[in-house]
Amino acid sequence: MGMGTRGRAPTARRSFGASWRRLTRHARRITTIATAAALAVGLAGPAAAQASTDASAAPVSVIVRQLPGAGNAPEQAVSAVGGTVDRPLGIIDGFSATVPADRLDVLRTASGVLSVTENAAVELHDAGPAAVQNETGSLYRITHEVTGATAMWERGIVGVGVDVALIDSGVVPVDGLRTRGKIVNGPDLSFEAQACDDEGCRPGPARNLDSYGHGTHMAGIIAGRDDAASPATYRDPNTFIGMAPGARVVSVKVADASGATDVSQVIAGIDWVVQNRNKNGLNIRVLNLSFGTDGVQDYQLDPLTYAAEAAWHSGIVVVVAAGNGGYGTAKLNNPAYDPYLIAVGGADSRGTYGVADDVVPAWSSTGDGTRNPDLVAPGASVVSLRSPGSYLDTSYPGARSGDRLFRGSGTSQAAAVVSGAAALLLQQRPRMTPDQVKALLMSTAQPLPEADPIAQGDGMLDLHAARDAATPRAVQTWPRATGLGSLEAARGSMNLEYDGARLEGEFDVRGRTWDPVAWSRAAAAGTTWTGASLKGSTTSDGAWNGLGWYETGPATALGGFTWSGHSWSGMTWSGMTWAGHSWSGHSWSGHSWSGHSWSGHSWSGDSWSGHSWSGAGWG
């Protein structure tokens, strides 16, 4: 892998993973020493604890850590001293409990107890980082207590060397996504790639940047890692760390400030990912598509499913949001209903720390009984990185958590969690095929006893089990898609509109006639970009930094649709809800946005070149 300065990047990333391993060994040694010391003192057994049940002091909340192999002895000791066990804390091999204050010393000497620490009272004045990261929807809780990502980190597996392509609304380099090499920008295929006037066209001020707010949120979940993060802080709730903190995100922007994009833009993005997966130092092994339409034509004909399958068969694990149930069809979203891909549903913790009572919320699509979600991952009230000044950020300020984080719900978030998990597994076993990754994730998923058995697929993502499981022998043999169907049918009801013009029929977003035969052949041969007007260059580290569909000269009308940097009105992203606000009633039902705008708010001291997107003429 690599050339130029890119050749040095893997070394730095490998040392990060190695540091995690060294820290883990050190932590285990400390635990062993502490255990030996406790045993040397001599522990009073349950009988001694039982003799102390006549407590008169007020109860206090404590954290009890237990020794390896202690079984239920610590819980029994709590009961014996007149206390109650509250909830398990698996990440520290212990539990919280309420115990009479004058029985703490007795409990500390009980069989199987490593330590008893009184819980300090905390008064929250605002939602600071630690407070947010301790919430059930935080990445801290998701990685430490729900998915088992930390079980991979403890072995030095943090996603190093794996690139995850994110076809979305772009990414802004906020803290958590701005360390060197964390984000590589592919082509910008959105309406913001260029700004045009009578004098000509040039790169737009928001090129590659996330003016909508969705892509940054996904990137944080997949591979975020605070600038100041180190192996010593990975258990610190003040530190933001995504699922695969050592992985790299390749951002392909297709959506603008209103989230608007067309199926043809997404297909073009997938084509680019397939053709550039191993070029210019890239190693794209995972593709995240938190995107979907209500198109229902047979997956064997659909152009979007064909493009996603082409990525899959080229060796890329394609993770897709199952959908949010708002489309009025029993099917999973397109392309999630393609059986080759990994379709991810959302799970809701209901505010508790364990997964035994988790459910699949009503908004997560269940499928039609034939093609259902393959597994689920946390998707309710997930806290990830915020894109300041973006459409979502300014429209839903109640979704902000502290100064840098943002909360959202949907199968988008769940898919991003699984994409990060796939990156971890591919660092651990780089020779795995997409079929094997899918089989491993499904076979080790944890069934949720309280959740809909159809909606949850094989259950909750469980990396602790996947880490230690044998690599399955798996080859999927579904009939393959051809891509010879209708582009308009792939859109379903999600047609873009601009100034009363509606993008429909067998035309792509640039007004060109869609030729399914020619496109499917080119996609299969890996030549869809040959001769196209895509322009760009390589970055200093050898990776692509494309401009997208960049036109020179005055703005031109292509097929009746003006390509001038303005937005079509439409929304097809699987974000579902932000801070409890639903997108229903807007473009989810096929209607266009009316009067929504995004103004050039400042970000990190820089403004979006002072340009405002208000008054774009959406009808």
Coordinates of C-alpha atoms in Angstrom, one line a residue:
M1 CA 0.0 0.0 0.0
G2 CA 0.9 3.6 -0.5
M3 CA 3.3 6.0 -2.1
G4 CA 4.9 9.3 -1.1
T5 CA 3.9 10.4 2.4
R6 CA 1.1 7.9 2.3
G7 CA 3.7 5.2 2.8
R8 CA 4.4 6.6 6.3
A9 CA 0.8 6.7 7.4
P10 CA 0.4 2.9 7.9
T11 CA 3.4 2.9 10.3
A12 CA 1.8 5.6 12.5
R13 CA -1.5 3.8 12.5
R14 CA 0.1 0.5 13.3
S15 CA 1.9 2.0 16.3
F16 CA -1.5 3.3 17.5
G17 CA -2.9 -0.2 17.6
A18 CA 0.3 -1.5 19.2
S19 CA 0.0 1.0 22.0
W20 CA -3.5 -0.2 22.7
R21 CA -2.1 -3.7 23.1
R22 CA 0.6 -2.5 25.5
L23 CA -1.8 -0.6 27.6
T24 CA -4.1 -3.6 27.8
R25 CA -1.3 -5.9 29.0
H26 CA -0.3 -3.2 31.6
A27 CA -4.0 -3.0 32.8
R28 CA -4.3 -6.7 33.1
R29 CA -1.0 -6.8 35.1
I30 CA -2.4 -4.2 37.5
T31 CA -5.6 -6.2 37.9
T32 CA -3.6 -9.4 38.6
I33 CA -1.5 -7.6 41.2
A34 CA -4.6 -6.2 42.9
T35 CA -6.3 -9.6 42.9
A36 CA -3.2 -11.2 44.4
A37 CA -3.1 -8.6 47.1
A38 CA -6.8 -9.0 48.0
L39 CA -6.3 -12.7 48.3
A40 CA -3.3 -12.3 50.5
V41 CA -5.2 -10.2 53.0
G42 CA -7.7 -13.0 53.5
L43 CA -11.3 -12.4 52.8
A44 CA -14.1 -12.9 55.2
G45 CA -16.7 -15.3 53.8
P46 CA -20.4 -14.8 53.4
A47 CA -20.9 -15.9 57.0
A48 CA -19.0 -12.8 58.3
A49 CA -21.1 -10.6 56.0
Q50 CA -24.2 -12.3 57.1
A51 CA -23.4 -11.4 60.8
S52 CA -23.4 -7.7 59.9
T53 CA -26.9 -7.3 58.4
D54 CA -28.1 -5.2 61.3
A55 CA -27.2 -1.9 59.7
S56 CA -28.5 1.4 60.9
A57 CA -26.7 3.8 58.5
A58 CA -28.3 5.4 55.4
P59 CA -27.8 3.5 52.2
V60 CA -25.2 4.7 49.7
S61 CA -24.6 3.9 46.0
V62 CA -21.5 1.9 45.3
I63 CA -19.6 0.3 42.4
V64 CA -18.5 -3.3 43.1
R65 CA -15.8 -4.9 41.1
Q66 CA -15.4 -8.7 41.3
L67 CA -12.5 -11.1 41.0
P68 CA -12.2 -13.4 38.0
G69 CA -14.3 -16.6 38.6
A70 CA -16.2 -15.0 41.5
G71 CA -19.5 -16.2 40.1
N72 CA -22.5 -14.8 42.1
A73 CA -20.6 -14.5 45.4
P74 CA -20.2 -10.7 45.3
E75 CA -24.0 -10.2 44.6
Q76 CA -24.8 -12.6 47.4
A77 CA -22.5 -10.7 49.7
V78 CA -24.3 -7.5 48.9
S79 CA -27.6 -9.1 49.9
A80 CA -26.0 -10.5 53.0
V81 CA -25.1 -7.0 54.3
G82 CA -28.5 -5.7 53.7
G83 CA -28.0 -4.1 50.3
T84 CA -29.4 -4.5 46.8
V85 CA -27.8 -5.1 43.4
D86 CA -28.8 -2.4 40.9
R87 CA -27.3 -3.1 37.4
P88 CA -24.4 -4.9 35.8
L89 CA -21.4 -3.0 34.6
G90 CA -19.7 -5.5 32.3
I91 CA -17.0 -3.1 31.1
I92 CA -15.4 -3.2 34.6
D93 CA -16.4 -6.7 35.5
G94 CA -18.7 -5.5 38.2
F95 CA -22.1 -4.0 39.1
S96 CA -23.6 -1.0 40.9
A97 CA -25.4 -1.6 44.2
T98 CA -27.0 0.2 47.1
V99 CA -25.5 -0.7 50.5
P100 CA -25.8 0.6 54.1
A101 CA -22.9 3.0 54.6
D102 CA -21.6 1.3 57.7
R103 CA -21.3 -2.1 55.9
L104 CA -18.8 -1.0 53.2
D105 CA -15.7 -2.3 54.9
V106 CA -17.4 -5.7 55.5
L107 CA -18.4 -5.9 51.9
R108 CA -14.8 -5.1 50.8
T109 CA -13.6 -8.3 52.6
A110 CA -16.3 -10.5 51.1
S111 CA -15.4 -13.5 48.9
G112 CA -15.0 -12.6 45.3
V113 CA -15.0 -8.8 45.8
L114 CA -12.1 -6.9 44.3
S115 CA -13.1 -3.4 45.2
V116 CA -16.0 -1.3 46.5
T117 CA -16.1 2.3 45.6
E118 CA -18.7 4.8 46.7
N119 CA -20.5 6.5 43.9
A120 CA -19.9 10.3 44.0
A121 CA -22.9 12.5 43.6
V122 CA -22.8 14.6 40.4
E123 CA -24.7 17.7 39.7
L124 CA -25.0 18.4 36.0
H125 CA -24.9 22.1 35.1
D126 CA -24.8 21.4 31.4
A127 CA -24.3 18.5 29.0
G128 CA -20.6 18.4 29.0
P129 CA -18.5 15.8 27.2
A130 CA -18.3 13.3 30.1
A131 CA -22.1 13.6 30.8
V132 CA -22.9 13.1 27.2
Q133 CA -20.5 10.2 26.7
N134 CA -22.0 8.4 29.7
E135 CA -25.5 8.4 28.2
T136 CA -26.8 5.2 26.7
G137 CA -26.7 6.5 23.1
S138 CA -23.1 7.7 23.3
L139 CA -20.3 6.1 21.3
Y140 CA -18.6 5.4 24.7
R141 CA -21.5 3.2 25.7
I142 CA -22.0 1.7 22.3
T143 CA -18.3 0.7 22.0
H144 CA -17.8 -0.3 25.6
E145 CA -21.0 -2.0 26.7
V146 CA -23.2 -2.8 23.7
T147 CA -21.2 -3.9 20.6
G148 CA -18.0 -5.2 22.2
A149 CA -15.8 -3.0 20.1
T150 CA -13.4 -2.6 23.0
A151 CA -12.8 -6.4 22.9
M152 CA -11.2 -5.8 19.5
W153 CA -9.3 -2.7 20.7
E154 CA -7.8 -4.7 23.6
R155 CA -6.1 -6.9 21.0
G156 CA -4.7 -3.9 19.1
I157 CA -7.5 -4.2 16.4
V158 CA -8.7 -0.6 15.8
G159 CA -9.2 -0.7 12.0
V160 CA -5.7 0.2 10.9
G161 CA -5.1 -0.2 7.2
V162 CA -8.8 -0.4 6.3
D163 CA -10.6 2.4 4.4
V164 CA -14.3 2.8 4.7
A165 CA -16.0 4.6 1.8
L166 CA -18.8 6.9 2.9
I167 CA -21.2 8.0 0.2
D168 CA -23.1 10.7 1.9
S169 CA -23.3 14.5 2.4
G170 CA -19.6 15.1 2.9
V171 CA -17.5 15.5 6.0
V172 CA -16.2 18.5 7.9
P173 CA -12.9 18.1 9.7
V174 CA -14.0 18.8 13.2
D175 CA -12.2 17.5 16.2
G176 CA -12.5 13.7 15.9
L177 CA -12.1 13.7 12.2
R178 CA -9.1 15.9 11.5
T179 CA -6.1 14.0 12.4
R180 CA -3.7 13.5 9.5
G181 CA -5.0 10.9 7.1
K182 CA -8.3 10.4 8.8
I183 CA -10.4 11.7 5.9
V184 CA -9.7 11.4 2.2
N185 CA -12.0 13.2 -0.1
G186 CA -13.1 11.4 -3.2
P187 CA -15.0 13.2 -5.9
D188 CA -17.8 15.7 -4.9
L189 CA -20.8 14.6 -7.0
S190 CA -23.3 16.9 -5.3
F191 CA -24.9 20.1 -6.5
E192 CA -22.4 22.0 -4.4
A193 CA -19.3 20.8 -6.2
Q194 CA -19.3 23.9 -8.3
A195 CA -20.5 27.5 -8.3
C196 CA -21.5 28.9 -11.6
D197 CA -22.4 32.4 -12.9
D198 CA -22.2 34.2 -16.2
E199 CA -18.5 34.2 -16.1
G200 CA -18.1 30.5 -15.7
C201 CA -17.9 27.7 -13.1
R202 CA -15.4 27.1 -10.3
P203 CA -15.2 24.8 -7.3
G204 CA -18.0 25.6 -4.9
P205 CA -17.3 27.0 -1.4
A206 CA -18.8 23.9 0.2
R207 CA -17.1 21.4 -2.0
N208 CA -16.5 18.1 -0.1
L209 CA -17.8 19.8 3.1
D210 CA -20.9 18.6 4.9
S211 CA -23.4 21.4 4.7
Y212 CA -26.3 19.1 5.6
G213 CA -24.8 17.4 8.8
H214 CA -25.5 13.8 8.0
G215 CA -22.1 12.6 6.7
T216 CA -20.1 14.0 9.6
H217 CA -22.4 12.2 12.0
M218 CA -21.8 8.9 10.2
A219 CA -18.1 9.4 9.9
G220 CA -17.8 10.0 13.6
I221 CA -19.6 6.8 14.4
I222 CA -17.5 4.8 11.9
A223 CA -14.0 6.0 12.7
G224 CA -14.0 9.1 14.8
R225 CA -11.1 9.7 17.1
D226 CA -10.4 12.9 19.1
D227 CA -7.3 14.8 18.2
A228 CA -6.0 14.3 21.8
A229 CA -7.0 10.7 22.0
S230 CA -4.3 8.2 23.1
P231 CA -4.3 4.6 24.3
A232 CA -4.4 5.9 27.8
T233 CA -7.8 7.6 27.2
Y234 CA -9.8 5.0 25.4
R235 CA -11.7 4.2 28.6
D236 CA -12.2 7.9 29.4
P237 CA -15.8 9.0 28.7
N238 CA -14.4 12.5 28.0
T239 CA -12.8 11.1 24.8
F240 CA -14.8 10.7 21.7
I241 CA -13.9 7.5 19.8
G242 CA -15.9 5.8 17.1
M243 CA -16.2 2.1 16.3
A244 CA -12.9 1.8 14.3
P245 CA -10.7 4.7 15.5
G246 CA -7.7 3.5 13.4
A247 CA -9.6 3.2 10.1
R248 CA -9.7 5.9 7.4
V249 CA -12.9 7.4 5.9
V250 CA -13.0 8.0 2.1
S251 CA -15.8 10.6 1.7
V252 CA -17.7 10.7 -1.6
K253 CA -20.1 13.6 -1.3
V254 CA -23.4 13.3 -3.2
A255 CA -25.9 15.3 -1.2
D256 CA -26.2 19.0 -0.8
A257 CA -27.2 21.3 2.1
S258 CA -30.8 20.1 2.0
G259 CA -29.8 16.5 1.8
A260 CA -30.9 16.3 -1.8
T261 CA -29.4 13.8 -4.2
D262 CA -30.6 11.5 -7.0
V263 CA -30.1 7.8 -7.5
S264 CA -27.9 8.5 -10.5
Q265 CA -25.5 10.5 -8.2
V266 CA -25.3 7.6 -5.7
I267 CA -24.7 5.1 -8.5
A268 CA -21.9 7.3 -9.9
G269 CA -20.4 7.4 -6.4
I270 CA -20.5 3.6 -6.1
D271 CA -18.9 3.3 -9.5
W272 CA -16.0 5.6 -8.4
V273 CA -15.5 3.6 -5.2
V274 CA -15.3 0.3 -7.1
Q275 CA -12.9 1.6 -9.7
N276 CA -10.6 3.4 -7.2
R277 CA -10.7 1.0 -4.3
N278 CA -7.0 0.1 -4.6
K279 CA -5.6 3.1 -6.4
N280 CA -3.5 5.9 -5.1
G281 CA -2.8 4.3 -1.8
L282 CA -6.5 3.5 -1.1
N283 CA -7.6 0.2 0.5
I284 CA -11.4 0.5 0.4
R285 CA -12.8 -2.7 2.0
V286 CA -16.1 -1.3 3.4
L287 CA -18.8 0.9 1.8
N288 CA -21.4 2.6 4.0
L289 CA -24.7 3.5 2.4
S290 CA -27.0 5.1 4.9
F291 CA -29.3 5.8 2.0
G292 CA -32.4 4.3 0.5
T293 CA -35.4 4.8 -1.7
D294 CA -38.8 3.2 -1.8
G295 CA -38.1 1.7 -5.3
V296 CA -39.6 -1.9 -5.4
Q297 CA -38.6 -3.3 -8.8
D298 CA -36.9 -6.7 -8.6
Y299 CA -33.4 -6.4 -7.2
Q300 CA -32.1 -8.4 -10.2
L301 CA -33.1 -5.6 -12.5
D302 CA -32.6 -2.5 -10.4
P303 CA -29.6 -0.3 -11.3
L304 CA -28.9 0.8 -7.7
T305 CA -28.8 -2.8 -6.4
Y306 CA -26.6 -3.7 -9.4
A307 CA -24.1 -1.0 -8.5
A308 CA -24.0 -2.1 -4.9
E309 CA -23.6 -5.7 -5.9
A310 CA -20.7 -4.8 -8.2
A311 CA -19.0 -3.3 -5.2
W312 CA -19.7 -6.5 -3.2
H313 CA -18.4 -8.8 -5.8
S314 CA -15.2 -6.7 -6.2
G315 CA -14.4 -7.4 -2.6
I316 CA -16.0 -4.5 -0.7
V317 CA -18.3 -5.2 2.2
V318 CA -21.4 -3.1 1.5
V319 CA -23.4 -2.1 4.6
V320 CA -26.8 -0.6 4.0
A321 CA -29.4 1.0 6.2
A322 CA -32.5 -1.2 6.2
G323 CA -34.9 1.8 6.2
N324 CA -37.1 3.7 8.6
G325 CA -40.5 2.3 7.7
G326 CA -41.8 5.6 6.3
Y327 CA -42.2 4.6 2.7
G328 CA -45.5 2.7 2.9
T329 CA -44.0 -0.6 1.6
A330 CA -43.2 -3.8 3.4
K331 CA -39.9 -4.1 1.6
L332 CA -36.6 -3.0 2.9
N333 CA -35.3 0.1 1.3
N334 CA -33.5 -0.1 -2.1
P335 CA -30.7 -1.2 -2.1
A336 CA -31.0 -2.9 1.3
Y337 CA -33.4 -5.5 -0.2
D338 CA -30.6 -7.0 -2.3
P339 CA -29.9 -10.3 -0.5
Y340 CA -26.1 -10.1 -1.0
L341 CA -25.6 -6.9 1.0
I342 CA -25.6 -6.4 4.8
A343 CA -29.0 -4.9 5.7
V344 CA -28.9 -3.3 9.2
G345 CA -31.9 -2.5 11.3
G346 CA -31.9 -0.2 14.4
A347 CA -32.1 -1.2 18.0
D348 CA -33.3 0.9 21.0
S349 CA -31.7 0.4 24.4
R350 CA -34.7 2.0 26.1
G351 CA -32.3 3.9 28.4
T352 CA -30.8 0.9 30.1
Y353 CA -27.2 -0.4 29.9
G354 CA -27.7 -4.0 29.1
V355 CA -29.1 -5.4 25.8
A356 CA -31.4 -8.0 27.3
D357 CA -34.4 -5.6 27.2
D358 CA -33.4 -3.9 23.9
V359 CA -36.1 -3.7 21.2
V360 CA -36.4 -2.8 17.6
P361 CA -38.2 0.5 17.4
A362 CA -41.3 1.0 15.2
W363 CA -39.4 3.1 12.7
S364 CA -36.9 0.4 11.8
S365 CA -38.0 -1.5 8.7
T366 CA -38.8 -5.1 9.2
G367 CA -38.8 -6.4 5.7
D368 CA -41.4 -8.5 3.9
G369 CA -40.7 -11.9 5.5
T370 CA -38.5 -13.0 2.6
R371 CA -35.8 -10.3 2.8
N372 CA -35.4 -9.0 6.3
P373 CA -32.6 -7.2 8.2
D374 CA -29.6 -9.4 8.7
L375 CA -28.8 -8.0 12.1
V376 CA -29.4 -4.8 14.2
A377 CA -27.1 -2.3 15.9
P378 CA -27.7 0.7 18.1
G379 CA -29.7 3.3 16.2
A380 CA -31.8 5.2 18.8
S381 CA -30.5 8.6 20.0
V382 CA -27.0 8.0 18.9
V383 CA -24.6 10.8 19.9
S384 CA -21.9 11.5 17.3
L385 CA -20.0 14.5 15.8
R386 CA -21.8 17.7 14.9
S387 CA -21.3 19.7 11.7
P388 CA -21.7 23.3 13.0
G389 CA -23.8 25.6 10.8
S390 CA -25.2 22.7 8.7
Y391 CA -28.8 22.4 7.9
L392 CA -29.6 19.8 10.6
D393 CA -27.5 21.7 13.1
T394 CA -29.4 25.0 12.6
S395 CA -32.8 23.4 12.1
Y396 CA -32.7 21.2 15.2
P397 CA -30.6 22.9 17.9
G398 CA -32.3 20.6 20.4
A399 CA -30.4 17.7 19.0
R400 CA -27.1 19.2 20.1
S401 CA -25.3 17.5 23.0
G402 CA -22.8 19.9 24.4
D403 CA -20.7 22.0 22.0
R404 CA -19.4 19.3 19.6
L405 CA -21.9 16.4 19.5
F406 CA -25.3 15.8 18.0
R407 CA -28.0 13.2 18.6
G408 CA -29.9 11.3 15.9
S409 CA -31.9 8.2 15.4
G410 CA -32.3 5.9 12.5
T411 CA -31.0 2.9 10.6
S412 CA -28.4 5.3 9.2
Q413 CA -26.7 5.3 12.5
A414 CA -27.1 1.6 12.9
A415 CA -25.5 1.0 9.5
A416 CA -22.5 3.2 10.4
V417 CA -22.0 1.2 13.6
V418 CA -21.8 -2.1 11.6
S419 CA -19.5 -0.5 9.0
G420 CA -17.0 0.3 11.7
A421 CA -17.4 -3.2 13.1
A422 CA -16.6 -4.6 9.6
A423 CA -13.4 -2.5 9.4
L424 CA -12.3 -4.0 12.7
L425 CA -12.9 -7.5 11.5
L426 CA -11.0 -6.9 8.3
Q427 CA -8.0 -5.6 10.1
Q428 CA -8.1 -8.8 12.2
R429 CA -8.6 -11.1 9.1
P430 CA -7.7 -9.1 6.0
R431 CA -8.3 -12.1 3.7
M432 CA -11.9 -12.4 4.5
T433 CA -14.4 -12.0 1.6
P434 CA -17.5 -9.9 2.0
D435 CA -19.6 -13.2 2.2
Q436 CA -17.4 -14.3 5.1
V437 CA -17.7 -11.0 6.9
K438 CA -21.5 -11.1 6.6
A439 CA -21.7 -14.7 7.8
L440 CA -19.4 -13.9 10.8
L441 CA -21.5 -10.9 11.8
M442 CA -24.7 -12.8 11.6
S443 CA -23.6 -16.0 13.2
T444 CA -22.2 -14.2 16.2
A445 CA -25.0 -11.7 16.7
Q446 CA -26.8 -11.8 20.0
P447 CA -30.5 -12.5 19.9
L448 CA -32.6 -10.0 21.7
P449 CA -35.3 -11.7 23.7
E450 CA -37.6 -8.7 23.9
A451 CA -37.3 -7.7 20.2
D452 CA -39.3 -8.6 17.2
P453 CA -37.7 -11.8 15.9
I454 CA -38.1 -10.8 12.2
A455 CA -37.1 -7.2 12.6
Q456 CA -33.9 -8.0 14.5
G457 CA -32.6 -10.6 12.0
D458 CA -30.0 -12.6 13.7
G459 CA -29.8 -10.2 16.6
M460 CA -27.5 -7.5 18.0
L461 CA -24.0 -7.0 16.7
D462 CA -21.6 -8.7 19.1
L463 CA -17.9 -8.1 18.3
H464 CA -16.7 -9.9 21.5
A465 CA -18.2 -13.1 20.1
A466 CA -17.1 -12.4 16.5
R467 CA -13.5 -11.7 17.6
D468 CA -13.0 -15.2 18.9
A469 CA -15.2 -17.1 16.4
A470 CA -13.7 -19.1 13.6
T471 CA -13.8 -17.6 10.1
P472 CA -16.9 -19.2 8.4
R473 CA -16.8 -20.8 5.1
A474 CA -19.4 -18.8 3.2
V475 CA -20.4 -18.3 -0.4
Q476 CA -23.7 -16.6 -1.3
T477 CA -25.4 -18.0 -4.3
W478 CA -28.3 -15.7 -4.9
P479 CA -29.2 -14.8 -8.5
R480 CA -27.1 -11.8 -9.5
A481 CA -28.5 -8.4 -10.5
T482 CA -28.2 -7.3 -14.1
G483 CA -28.9 -3.5 -13.8
L484 CA -31.1 -3.6 -16.9
G485 CA -34.1 -2.2 -15.2
S486 CA -35.5 1.3 -14.9
L487 CA -33.6 4.2 -13.3
E488 CA -37.0 5.9 -12.6
A489 CA -38.2 2.8 -10.8
A490 CA -35.1 2.8 -8.7
R491 CA -36.1 6.3 -7.5
G492 CA -39.5 5.1 -6.3
S493 CA -41.3 8.2 -5.3
M494 CA -38.2 10.2 -4.5
N495 CA -38.0 12.6 -7.5
L496 CA -36.0 15.8 -7.2
E497 CA -37.6 19.1 -8.1
Y498 CA -36.2 22.5 -8.9
D499 CA -38.1 25.6 -10.0
G500 CA -41.1 23.4 -10.9
A501 CA -39.0 21.0 -13.0
R502 CA -39.2 17.4 -11.9
L503 CA -36.3 14.9 -12.5
E504 CA -38.1 11.8 -13.7
G505 CA -38.0 9.2 -16.4
E506 CA -34.9 7.5 -17.8
F507 CA -32.6 10.5 -17.4
D508 CA -29.7 10.9 -15.0
V509 CA -29.2 14.0 -12.8
R510 CA -27.3 15.7 -15.7
G511 CA -30.2 15.3 -18.1
R512 CA -28.6 12.6 -20.1
T513 CA -30.5 9.6 -21.3
W514 CA -29.9 6.6 -19.2
D515 CA -28.7 3.6 -21.2
P516 CA -28.9 0.6 -18.9
V517 CA -27.1 -1.8 -21.2
A518 CA -24.1 0.5 -21.9
W519 CA -23.9 1.4 -18.2
S520 CA -24.1 -2.1 -16.8
R521 CA -21.4 -3.3 -19.2
A522 CA -19.1 -0.4 -18.3
A523 CA -19.8 -0.9 -14.6
A524 CA -18.9 -4.6 -14.9
A525 CA -15.7 -3.8 -16.8
G526 CA -14.8 -1.0 -14.4
T527 CA -14.8 1.7 -17.1
T528 CA -17.7 3.9 -16.2
W529 CA -15.4 6.8 -15.5
T530 CA -13.3 6.5 -18.7
G531 CA -13.8 9.5 -20.9
A532 CA -16.1 11.2 -18.4
S533 CA -15.8 14.9 -17.5
L534 CA -14.7 14.1 -14.0
K535 CA -11.7 16.2 -13.1
G536 CA -9.4 16.0 -10.1
S537 CA -6.0 15.4 -8.7
T538 CA -4.1 13.3 -6.2
T539 CA -3.4 14.7 -2.8
S540 CA 0.1 15.0 -1.2
D541 CA -0.4 11.6 0.3
G542 CA -1.3 10.0 -3.0
A543 CA -5.0 9.7 -2.5
W544 CA -7.7 11.1 -4.8
N545 CA -9.0 14.5 -4.2
G546 CA -11.6 15.0 -6.9
L547 CA -13.5 18.0 -7.9
G548 CA -16.5 16.0 -9.2
W549 CA -18.5 16.9 -12.3
Y550 CA -16.8 20.2 -12.9
E551 CA -18.0 22.3 -15.8
T552 CA -16.1 25.1 -17.4
G553 CA -17.7 28.1 -19.0
P554 CA -21.1 29.6 -18.3
A555 CA -23.8 27.6 -16.5
T556 CA -25.6 25.4 -18.9
A557 CA -29.0 23.8 -18.9
L558 CA -28.7 20.0 -19.3
G559 CA -31.8 18.4 -20.4
G560 CA -33.9 21.2 -19.0
F561 CA -32.3 20.9 -15.5
T562 CA -30.0 23.8 -14.6
W563 CA -26.6 22.8 -13.3
S564 CA -25.7 25.9 -11.4
G565 CA -24.8 24.8 -7.9
H566 CA -28.4 25.0 -6.7
S567 CA -30.1 22.2 -4.9
W568 CA -32.8 20.0 -6.2
S569 CA -35.4 19.6 -3.4
G570 CA -35.7 16.0 -2.2
M571 CA -34.5 13.9 0.7
T572 CA -33.7 10.2 0.7
W573 CA -31.3 9.8 3.6
S574 CA -32.1 7.3 6.3
G575 CA -31.6 9.7 9.2
M576 CA -35.2 9.3 10.4
T577 CA -35.3 11.6 13.5
W578 CA -33.2 14.2 15.0
A579 CA -33.9 15.1 18.7
G580 CA -37.3 13.6 18.4
H581 CA -38.3 15.5 15.3
S582 CA -39.5 13.4 12.4
W583 CA -39.0 14.2 8.7
S584 CA -42.5 12.9 7.9
G585 CA -44.7 15.3 6.1
H586 CA -41.8 16.8 4.1
S587 CA -40.0 15.1 1.3
W588 CA -40.3 11.6 2.9
S589 CA -43.8 11.6 1.4
G590 CA -42.6 12.7 -2.0
H591 CA -43.2 16.4 -1.5
S592 CA -40.5 19.0 -2.2
W593 CA -39.0 21.3 0.4
S594 CA -40.5 24.8 0.5
G595 CA -38.4 27.7 1.7
H596 CA -35.9 25.8 3.8
S597 CA -32.4 27.4 3.6
W598 CA -29.0 27.1 4.9
S599 CA -26.9 30.2 5.6
G600 CA -23.2 30.4 5.7
H601 CA -22.5 30.0 9.4
S602 CA -19.0 30.1 10.7
W603 CA -17.1 26.9 11.4
S604 CA -13.6 26.8 13.1
G605 CA -13.2 30.5 12.3
D606 CA -13.9 30.1 8.6
S607 CA -17.2 30.9 7.0
W608 CA -18.6 29.1 4.0
S609 CA -17.2 32.0 1.9
G610 CA -20.1 34.1 3.0
H611 CA -22.5 32.4 0.6
S612 CA -26.1 31.8 1.7
W613 CA -28.2 29.1 0.2
S614 CA -31.5 30.9 1.1
G615 CA -33.9 31.8 -1.6
A616 CA -32.9 29.1 -4.0
G617 CA -36.4 29.0 -5.4
W618 CA -37.6 25.7 -4.0
G619 CA -41.3 25.4 -4.7

